[in-house]
mmCIF file of C-alpha atoms in Angstrom:
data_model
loop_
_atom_site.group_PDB
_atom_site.id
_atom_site.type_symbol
_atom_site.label_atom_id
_atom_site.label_comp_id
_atom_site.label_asym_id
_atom_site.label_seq_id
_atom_site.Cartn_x
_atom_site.Cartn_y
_atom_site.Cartn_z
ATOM 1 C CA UNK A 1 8.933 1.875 -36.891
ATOM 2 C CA UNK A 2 11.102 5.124 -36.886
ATOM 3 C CA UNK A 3 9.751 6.352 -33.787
ATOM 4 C CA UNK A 4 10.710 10.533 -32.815
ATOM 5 C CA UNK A 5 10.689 10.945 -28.817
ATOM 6 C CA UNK A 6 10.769 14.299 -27.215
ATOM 7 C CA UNK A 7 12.275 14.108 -23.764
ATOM 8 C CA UNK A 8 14.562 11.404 -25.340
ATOM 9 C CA UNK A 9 16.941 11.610 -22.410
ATOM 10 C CA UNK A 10 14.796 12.873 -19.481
ATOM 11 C CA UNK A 11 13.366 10.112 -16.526
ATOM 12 C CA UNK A 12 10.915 8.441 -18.545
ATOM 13 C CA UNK A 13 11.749 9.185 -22.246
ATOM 14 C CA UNK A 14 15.426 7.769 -21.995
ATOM 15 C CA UNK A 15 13.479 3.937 -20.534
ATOM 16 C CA UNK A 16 11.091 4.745 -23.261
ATOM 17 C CA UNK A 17 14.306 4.688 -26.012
ATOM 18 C CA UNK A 18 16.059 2.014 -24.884
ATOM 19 C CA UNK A 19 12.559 -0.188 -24.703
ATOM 20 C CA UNK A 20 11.465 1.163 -28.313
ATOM 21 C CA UNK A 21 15.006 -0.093 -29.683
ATOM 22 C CA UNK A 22 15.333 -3.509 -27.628
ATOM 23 C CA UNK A 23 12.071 -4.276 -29.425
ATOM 24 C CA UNK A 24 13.601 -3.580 -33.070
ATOM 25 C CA UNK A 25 12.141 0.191 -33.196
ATOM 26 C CA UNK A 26 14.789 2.712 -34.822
ATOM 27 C CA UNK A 27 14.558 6.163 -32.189
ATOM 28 C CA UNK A 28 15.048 9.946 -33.465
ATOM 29 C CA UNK A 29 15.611 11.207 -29.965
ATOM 30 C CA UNK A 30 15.374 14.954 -29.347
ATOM 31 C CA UNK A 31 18.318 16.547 -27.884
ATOM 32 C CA UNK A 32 19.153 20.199 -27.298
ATOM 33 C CA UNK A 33 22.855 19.581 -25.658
ATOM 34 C CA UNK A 34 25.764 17.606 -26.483
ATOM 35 C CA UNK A 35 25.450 15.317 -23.490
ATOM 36 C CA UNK A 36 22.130 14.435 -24.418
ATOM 37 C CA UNK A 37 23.386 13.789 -27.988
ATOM 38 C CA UNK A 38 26.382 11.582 -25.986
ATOM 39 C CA UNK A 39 23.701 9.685 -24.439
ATOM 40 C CA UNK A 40 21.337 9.047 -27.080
ATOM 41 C CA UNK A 41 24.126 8.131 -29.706
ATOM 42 C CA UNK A 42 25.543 5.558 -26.982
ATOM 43 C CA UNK A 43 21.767 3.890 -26.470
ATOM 44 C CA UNK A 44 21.966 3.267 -30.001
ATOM 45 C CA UNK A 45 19.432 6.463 -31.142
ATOM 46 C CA UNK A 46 19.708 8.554 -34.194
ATOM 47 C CA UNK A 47 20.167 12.356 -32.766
ATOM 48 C CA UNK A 48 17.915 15.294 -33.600
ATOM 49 C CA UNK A 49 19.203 18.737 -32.063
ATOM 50 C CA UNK A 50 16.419 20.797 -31.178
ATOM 51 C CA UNK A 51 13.528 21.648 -27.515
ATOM 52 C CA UNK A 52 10.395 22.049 -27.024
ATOM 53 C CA UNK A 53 10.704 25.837 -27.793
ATOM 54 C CA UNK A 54 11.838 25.108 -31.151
ATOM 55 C CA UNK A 55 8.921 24.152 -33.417
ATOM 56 C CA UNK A 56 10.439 23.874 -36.013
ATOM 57 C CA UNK A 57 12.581 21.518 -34.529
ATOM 58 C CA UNK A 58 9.335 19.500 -33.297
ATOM 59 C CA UNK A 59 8.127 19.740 -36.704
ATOM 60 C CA UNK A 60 11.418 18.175 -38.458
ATOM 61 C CA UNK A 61 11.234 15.310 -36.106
ATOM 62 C CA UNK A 62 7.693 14.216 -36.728
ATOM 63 C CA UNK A 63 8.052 14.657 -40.677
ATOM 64 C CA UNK A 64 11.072 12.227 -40.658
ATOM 65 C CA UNK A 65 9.128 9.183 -38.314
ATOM 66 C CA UNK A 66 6.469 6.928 -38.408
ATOM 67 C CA UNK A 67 5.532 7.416 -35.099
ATOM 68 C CA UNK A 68 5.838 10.201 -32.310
ATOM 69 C CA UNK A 69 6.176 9.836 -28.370
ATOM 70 C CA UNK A 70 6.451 13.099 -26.795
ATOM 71 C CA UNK A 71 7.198 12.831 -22.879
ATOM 72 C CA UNK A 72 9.290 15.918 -22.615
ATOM 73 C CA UNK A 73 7.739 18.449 -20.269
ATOM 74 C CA UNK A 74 9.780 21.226 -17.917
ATOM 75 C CA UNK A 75 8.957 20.706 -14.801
ATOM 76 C CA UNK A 76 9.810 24.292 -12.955
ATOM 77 C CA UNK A 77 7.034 24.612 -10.891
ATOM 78 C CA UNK A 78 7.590 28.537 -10.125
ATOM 79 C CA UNK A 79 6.806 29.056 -14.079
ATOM 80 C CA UNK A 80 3.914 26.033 -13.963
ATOM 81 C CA UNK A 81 1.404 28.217 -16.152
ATOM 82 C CA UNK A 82 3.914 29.422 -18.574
ATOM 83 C CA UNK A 83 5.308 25.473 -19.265
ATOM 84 C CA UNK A 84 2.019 24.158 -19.339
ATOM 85 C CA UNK A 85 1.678 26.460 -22.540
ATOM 86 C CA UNK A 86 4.987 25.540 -24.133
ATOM 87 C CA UNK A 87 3.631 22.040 -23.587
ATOM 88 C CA UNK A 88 0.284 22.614 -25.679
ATOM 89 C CA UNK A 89 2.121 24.413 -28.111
ATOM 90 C CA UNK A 90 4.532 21.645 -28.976
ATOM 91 C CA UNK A 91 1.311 19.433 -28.981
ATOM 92 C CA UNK A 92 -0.340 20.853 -31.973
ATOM 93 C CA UNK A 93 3.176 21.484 -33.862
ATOM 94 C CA UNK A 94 3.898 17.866 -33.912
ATOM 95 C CA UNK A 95 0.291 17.231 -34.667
ATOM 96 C CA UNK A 96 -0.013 19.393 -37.690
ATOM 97 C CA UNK A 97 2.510 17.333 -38.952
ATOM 98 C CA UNK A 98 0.606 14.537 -38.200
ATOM 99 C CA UNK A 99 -2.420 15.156 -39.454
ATOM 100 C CA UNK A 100 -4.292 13.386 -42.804
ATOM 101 C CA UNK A 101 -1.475 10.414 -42.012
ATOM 102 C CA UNK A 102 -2.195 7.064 -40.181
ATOM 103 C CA UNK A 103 0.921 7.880 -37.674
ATOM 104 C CA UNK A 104 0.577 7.908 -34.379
ATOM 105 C CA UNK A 105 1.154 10.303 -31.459
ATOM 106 C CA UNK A 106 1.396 9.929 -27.415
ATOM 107 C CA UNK A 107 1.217 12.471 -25.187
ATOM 108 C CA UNK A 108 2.305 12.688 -21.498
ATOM 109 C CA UNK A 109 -0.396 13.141 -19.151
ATOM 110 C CA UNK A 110 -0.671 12.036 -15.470
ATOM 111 C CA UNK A 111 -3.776 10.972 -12.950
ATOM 112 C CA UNK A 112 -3.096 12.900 -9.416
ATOM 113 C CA UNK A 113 -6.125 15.172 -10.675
ATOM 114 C CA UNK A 114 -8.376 12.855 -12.341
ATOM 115 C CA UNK A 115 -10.345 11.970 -9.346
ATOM 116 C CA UNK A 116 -9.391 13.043 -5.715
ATOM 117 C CA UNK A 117 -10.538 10.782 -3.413
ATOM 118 C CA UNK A 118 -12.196 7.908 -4.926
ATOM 119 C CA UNK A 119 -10.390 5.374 -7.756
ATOM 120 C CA UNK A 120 -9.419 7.181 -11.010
ATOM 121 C CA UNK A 121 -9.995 4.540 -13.774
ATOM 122 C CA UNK A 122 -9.406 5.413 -17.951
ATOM 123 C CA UNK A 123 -13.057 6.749 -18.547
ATOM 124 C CA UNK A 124 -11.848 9.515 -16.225
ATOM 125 C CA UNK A 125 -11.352 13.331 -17.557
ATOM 126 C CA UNK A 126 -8.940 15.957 -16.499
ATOM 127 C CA UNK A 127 -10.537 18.403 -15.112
ATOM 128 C CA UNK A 128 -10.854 21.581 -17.015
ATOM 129 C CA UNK A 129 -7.913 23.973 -17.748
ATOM 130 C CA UNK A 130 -7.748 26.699 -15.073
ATOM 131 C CA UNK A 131 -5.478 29.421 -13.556
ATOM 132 C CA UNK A 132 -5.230 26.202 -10.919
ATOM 133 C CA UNK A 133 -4.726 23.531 -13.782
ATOM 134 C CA UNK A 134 -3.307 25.110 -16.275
ATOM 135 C CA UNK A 135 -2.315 21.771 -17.714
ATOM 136 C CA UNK A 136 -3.450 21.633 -21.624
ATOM 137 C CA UNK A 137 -2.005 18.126 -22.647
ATOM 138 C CA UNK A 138 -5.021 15.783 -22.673
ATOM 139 C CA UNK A 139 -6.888 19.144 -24.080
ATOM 140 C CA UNK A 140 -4.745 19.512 -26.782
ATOM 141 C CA UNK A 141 -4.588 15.989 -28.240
ATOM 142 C CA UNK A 142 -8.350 15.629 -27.854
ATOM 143 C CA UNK A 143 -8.268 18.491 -30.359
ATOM 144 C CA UNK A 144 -6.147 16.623 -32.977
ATOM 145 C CA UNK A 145 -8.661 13.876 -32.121
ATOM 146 C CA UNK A 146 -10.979 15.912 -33.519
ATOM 147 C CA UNK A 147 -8.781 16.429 -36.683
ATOM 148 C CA UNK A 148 -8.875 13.207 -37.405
ATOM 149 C CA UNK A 149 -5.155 12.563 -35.818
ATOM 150 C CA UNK A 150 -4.157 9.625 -34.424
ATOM 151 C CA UNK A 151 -3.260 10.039 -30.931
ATOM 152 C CA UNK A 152 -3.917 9.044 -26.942
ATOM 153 C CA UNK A 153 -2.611 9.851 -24.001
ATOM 154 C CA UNK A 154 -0.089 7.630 -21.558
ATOM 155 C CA UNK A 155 -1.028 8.757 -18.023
ATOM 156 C CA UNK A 156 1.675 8.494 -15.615
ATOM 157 C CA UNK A 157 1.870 7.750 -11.729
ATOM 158 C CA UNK A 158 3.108 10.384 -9.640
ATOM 159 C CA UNK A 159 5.414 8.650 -8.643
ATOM 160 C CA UNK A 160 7.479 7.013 -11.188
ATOM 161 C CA UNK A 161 10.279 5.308 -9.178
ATOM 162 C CA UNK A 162 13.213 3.674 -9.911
ATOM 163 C CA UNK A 163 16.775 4.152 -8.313
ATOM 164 C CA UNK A 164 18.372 7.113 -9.700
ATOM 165 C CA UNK A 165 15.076 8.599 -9.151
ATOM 166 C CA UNK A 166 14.485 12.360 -8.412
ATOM 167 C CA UNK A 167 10.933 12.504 -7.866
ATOM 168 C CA UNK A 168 8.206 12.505 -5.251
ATOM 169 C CA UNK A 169 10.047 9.970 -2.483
ATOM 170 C CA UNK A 170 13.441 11.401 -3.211
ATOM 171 C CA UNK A 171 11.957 14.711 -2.460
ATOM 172 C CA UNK A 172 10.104 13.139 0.832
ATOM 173 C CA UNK A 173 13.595 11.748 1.465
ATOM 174 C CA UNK A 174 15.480 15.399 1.331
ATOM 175 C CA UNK A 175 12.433 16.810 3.706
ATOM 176 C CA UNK A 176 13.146 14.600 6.018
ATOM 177 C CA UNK A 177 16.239 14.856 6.159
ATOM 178 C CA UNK A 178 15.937 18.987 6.373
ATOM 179 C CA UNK A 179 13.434 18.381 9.355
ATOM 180 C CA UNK A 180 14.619 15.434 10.996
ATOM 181 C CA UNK A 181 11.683 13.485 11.414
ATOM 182 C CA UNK A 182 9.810 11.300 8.416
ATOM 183 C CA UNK A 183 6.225 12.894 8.459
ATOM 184 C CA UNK A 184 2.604 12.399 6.922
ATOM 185 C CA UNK A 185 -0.230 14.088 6.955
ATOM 186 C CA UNK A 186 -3.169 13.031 9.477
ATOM 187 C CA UNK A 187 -3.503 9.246 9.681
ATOM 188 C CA UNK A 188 -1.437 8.892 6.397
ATOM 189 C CA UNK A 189 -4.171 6.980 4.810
ATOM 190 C CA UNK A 190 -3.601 9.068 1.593
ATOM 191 C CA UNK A 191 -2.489 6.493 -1.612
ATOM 192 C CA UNK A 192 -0.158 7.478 -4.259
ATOM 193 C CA UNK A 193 -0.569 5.252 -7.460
ATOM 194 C CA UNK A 194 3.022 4.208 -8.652
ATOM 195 C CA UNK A 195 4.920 2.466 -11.311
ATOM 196 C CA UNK A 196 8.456 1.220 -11.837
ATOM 197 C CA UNK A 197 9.905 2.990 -14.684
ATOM 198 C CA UNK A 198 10.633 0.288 -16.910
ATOM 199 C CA UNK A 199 7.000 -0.894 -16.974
ATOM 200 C CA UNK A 200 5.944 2.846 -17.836
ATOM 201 C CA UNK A 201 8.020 2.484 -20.928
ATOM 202 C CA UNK A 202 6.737 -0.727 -21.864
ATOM 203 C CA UNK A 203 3.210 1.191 -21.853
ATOM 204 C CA UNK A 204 4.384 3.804 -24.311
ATOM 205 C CA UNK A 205 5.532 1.093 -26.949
ATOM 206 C CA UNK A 206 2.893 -0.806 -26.403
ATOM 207 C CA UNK A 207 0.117 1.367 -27.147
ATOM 208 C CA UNK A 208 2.439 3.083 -30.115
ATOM 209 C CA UNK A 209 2.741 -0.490 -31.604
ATOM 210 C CA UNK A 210 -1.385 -0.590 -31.328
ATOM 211 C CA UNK A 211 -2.149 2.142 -33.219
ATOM 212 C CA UNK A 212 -2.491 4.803 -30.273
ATOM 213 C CA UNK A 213 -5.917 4.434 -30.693
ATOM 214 C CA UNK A 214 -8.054 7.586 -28.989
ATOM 215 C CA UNK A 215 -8.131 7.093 -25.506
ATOM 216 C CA UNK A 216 -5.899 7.411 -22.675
ATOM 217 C CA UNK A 217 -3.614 4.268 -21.094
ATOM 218 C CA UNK A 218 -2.773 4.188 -17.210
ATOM 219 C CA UNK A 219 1.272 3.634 -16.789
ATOM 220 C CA UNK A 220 0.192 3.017 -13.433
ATOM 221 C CA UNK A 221 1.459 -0.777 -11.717
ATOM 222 C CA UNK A 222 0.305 0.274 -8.307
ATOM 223 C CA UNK A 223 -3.087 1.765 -7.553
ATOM 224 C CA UNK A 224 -2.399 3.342 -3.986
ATOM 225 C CA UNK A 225 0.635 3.043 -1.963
ATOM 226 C CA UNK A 226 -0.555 4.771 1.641
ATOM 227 C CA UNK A 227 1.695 7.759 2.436
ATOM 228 C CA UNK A 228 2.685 6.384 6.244
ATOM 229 C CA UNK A 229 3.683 2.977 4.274
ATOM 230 C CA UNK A 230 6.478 5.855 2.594
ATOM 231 C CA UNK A 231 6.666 7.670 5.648
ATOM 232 C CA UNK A 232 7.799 4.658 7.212
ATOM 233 C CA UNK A 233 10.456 3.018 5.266
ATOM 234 C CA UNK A 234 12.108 6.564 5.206
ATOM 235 C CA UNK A 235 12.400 6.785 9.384
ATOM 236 C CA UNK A 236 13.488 3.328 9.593
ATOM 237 C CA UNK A 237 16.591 4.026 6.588
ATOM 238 C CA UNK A 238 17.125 7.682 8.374
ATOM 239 C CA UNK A 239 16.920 6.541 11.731
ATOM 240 C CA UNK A 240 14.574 9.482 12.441
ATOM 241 C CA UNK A 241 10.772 9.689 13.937
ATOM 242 C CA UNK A 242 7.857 8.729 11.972
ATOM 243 C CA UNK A 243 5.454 11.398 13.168
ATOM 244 C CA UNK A 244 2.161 12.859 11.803
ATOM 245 C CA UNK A 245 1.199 16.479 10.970
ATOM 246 C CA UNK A 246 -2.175 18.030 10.883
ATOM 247 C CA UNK A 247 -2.955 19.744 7.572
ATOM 248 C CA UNK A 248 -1.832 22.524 9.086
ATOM 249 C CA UNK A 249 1.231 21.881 10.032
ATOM 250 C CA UNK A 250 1.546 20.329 6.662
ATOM 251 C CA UNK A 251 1.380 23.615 4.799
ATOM 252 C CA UNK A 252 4.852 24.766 7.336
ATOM 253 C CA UNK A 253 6.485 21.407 7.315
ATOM 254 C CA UNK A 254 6.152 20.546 3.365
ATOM 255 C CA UNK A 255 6.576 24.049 2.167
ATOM 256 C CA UNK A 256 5.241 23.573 -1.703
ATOM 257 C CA UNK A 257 5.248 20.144 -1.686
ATOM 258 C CA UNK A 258 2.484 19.692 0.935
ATOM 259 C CA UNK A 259 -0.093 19.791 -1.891
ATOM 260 C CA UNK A 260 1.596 16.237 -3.184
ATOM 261 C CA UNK A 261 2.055 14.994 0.186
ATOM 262 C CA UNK A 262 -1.994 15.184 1.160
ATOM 263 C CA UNK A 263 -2.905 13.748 -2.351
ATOM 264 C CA UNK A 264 -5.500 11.022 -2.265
ATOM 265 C CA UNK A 265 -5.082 9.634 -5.735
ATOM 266 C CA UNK A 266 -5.869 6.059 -6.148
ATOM 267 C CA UNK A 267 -5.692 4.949 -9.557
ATOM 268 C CA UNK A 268 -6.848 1.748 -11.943
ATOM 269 C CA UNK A 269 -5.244 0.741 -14.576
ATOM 270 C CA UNK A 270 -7.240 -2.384 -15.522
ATOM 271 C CA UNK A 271 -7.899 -1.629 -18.979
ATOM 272 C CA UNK A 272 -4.878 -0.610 -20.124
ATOM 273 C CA UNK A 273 -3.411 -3.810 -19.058
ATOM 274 C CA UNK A 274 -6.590 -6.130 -20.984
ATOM 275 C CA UNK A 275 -6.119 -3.700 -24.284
ATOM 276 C CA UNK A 276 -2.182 -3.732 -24.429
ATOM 277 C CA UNK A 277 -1.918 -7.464 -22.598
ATOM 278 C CA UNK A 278 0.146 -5.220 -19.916
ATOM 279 C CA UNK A 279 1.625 -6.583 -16.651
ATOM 280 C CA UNK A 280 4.339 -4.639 -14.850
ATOM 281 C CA UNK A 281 7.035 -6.967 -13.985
ATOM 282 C CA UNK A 282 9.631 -4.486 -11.928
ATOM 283 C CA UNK A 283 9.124 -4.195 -7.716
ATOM 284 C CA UNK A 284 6.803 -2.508 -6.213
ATOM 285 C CA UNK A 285 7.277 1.577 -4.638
ATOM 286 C CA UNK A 286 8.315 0.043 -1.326
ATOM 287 C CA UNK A 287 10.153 -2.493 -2.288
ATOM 288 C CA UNK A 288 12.259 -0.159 -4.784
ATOM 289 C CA UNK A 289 13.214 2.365 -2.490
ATOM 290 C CA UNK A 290 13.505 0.288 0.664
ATOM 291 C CA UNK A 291 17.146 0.145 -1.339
ATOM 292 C CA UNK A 292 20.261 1.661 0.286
ATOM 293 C CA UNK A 293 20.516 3.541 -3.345
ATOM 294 C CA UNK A 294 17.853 6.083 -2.458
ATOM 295 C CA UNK A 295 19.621 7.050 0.422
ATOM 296 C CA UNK A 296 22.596 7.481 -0.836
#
């Protein structure tokens, strides 16, 4: 397949291209700089010039592929709202585009909201767009759904680790270091669901090579990694207290990010891995950043 990816060179989307042409896939990766372009022309892509506030660049890239995988998605929190609508509007671009054709479409979703608290599993929903989820992705492709477009979702872990990483732990990492003790939030039973991202990518071709049938598949290879597990490993590298914070203290000692660092998000991913035949193969969260890389 000709496959177009938005967020061709981002985290996820550049594992996504290199996994989509080791497997014999031809990639139209979306670039809007000439390092991107760099990048993508050295892992063997095809380069389209364009962003996600371009639709007509979106629209270009779908027309000339069999197949779309968009994972690009700005993630500047202080304008959360405003990208979540950028987000929905490159949606239903590439979908137009899409539409009355057997080709499919993935969107980028996650789970941390699906079910707070108790295991998240596929059948789960996203709860409803609000001023406090503004997030429209799942919304958006359910509406192509409707349309008779071919596309699903590819939930993602919060934390999708790997070493290079700049996400969740890395940011954990760079708290602690600010504060100078490791810290979690009452007994630290809180889970974060995880995956290695080279298994994430595998999900992505995997469901685009099955027809992206309409329902959503869990990139997820842990289901709950406990929060003082993370908390840990981080004292022992920094040499620093491991110490817990009431909720709180959480709110002074986290600043914005205390919202991730209480999430209880426990997530399944067993049907993803019977439909696609799925089975993460990279180490585990702790295992991965236990790694003198991450603390670089």
């Amino acid at each position: 397949m000709r496959v177009f990816v938005t967020g061709a060179t981002g985290w996820v989307g550049a594992t996504v291209v290199t996994d989509l042409i080791a497997a014999g896939h031809q990639v139209l990766g979306l670039t809007r700089s000439d390092k991107g372009a760099k990048a993508l022309t050295a892992a063997g892509a095809k380069v389209h010039r364009g962003s996600l506030a371009d639709l007509d660049s979106l629209k270009s890239g779908a027309e000339q592929s069999d197949g779309v995988i968009h994972t690009a998605f700005n993630h500047d929190f202080s304008k959360f709202a405003e990208n979540c609508a950028e987000d929905r509007r490159a949606i239903e671009a590439i979908g137009a585009v899409l539409e009355g054709s057997d080709r499919p479409l993935l969107v980028t979703s996650g789970v941390a909201l699906l079910a707070p608290g108790r295991q998240a599993t596929e059948e789960d929903v996203p709860p409803f767009n609000s001023p406090t989820y503004p997030r429209k992705s799942e919304a958006a492709t359910a509406a192509l759904v409707e349309r008779g477009v071919r596309a699903s979702t590819v939930r993602l872990a919060p934390s999708v680790h790997g070493h290079g990483d700049h996400g969740f732990v890395p940011r954990l990492i760079q708290i602690a270091r600010e504060k100078g003790v490791s810290a979690y939030i009452g007994e630290g039973r809180n889970r974060w669901p995880a995956v290695h991202r080279l298994d994430a990518a595998r999900v992505y071709r995997l469901a685009l090579e099955h027809g992206a049938q309409a329902q959503p598949f869990h990139a997820i290879a842990e289901e709950g990694v406990p929060l003082k597990a993370i908390a840990e490993v981080i004292g022992r590298r920094l040499n620093i207290p491991v110490v817990s914070k009431t909720p709180e203290e959480a709110a002074e000692h986290f600043g914005w990010f205390a919202m991730f660092a209480g999430m209880d998000a426990p997530t399944s991913s067993v049907r993803t891995r019977a439909e696609l035949d799925w089975k993460p193969e990279q180490p585990g969260l702790i295992a991965d950043f236990d790694h003198p890389a991450y603390f670089a």
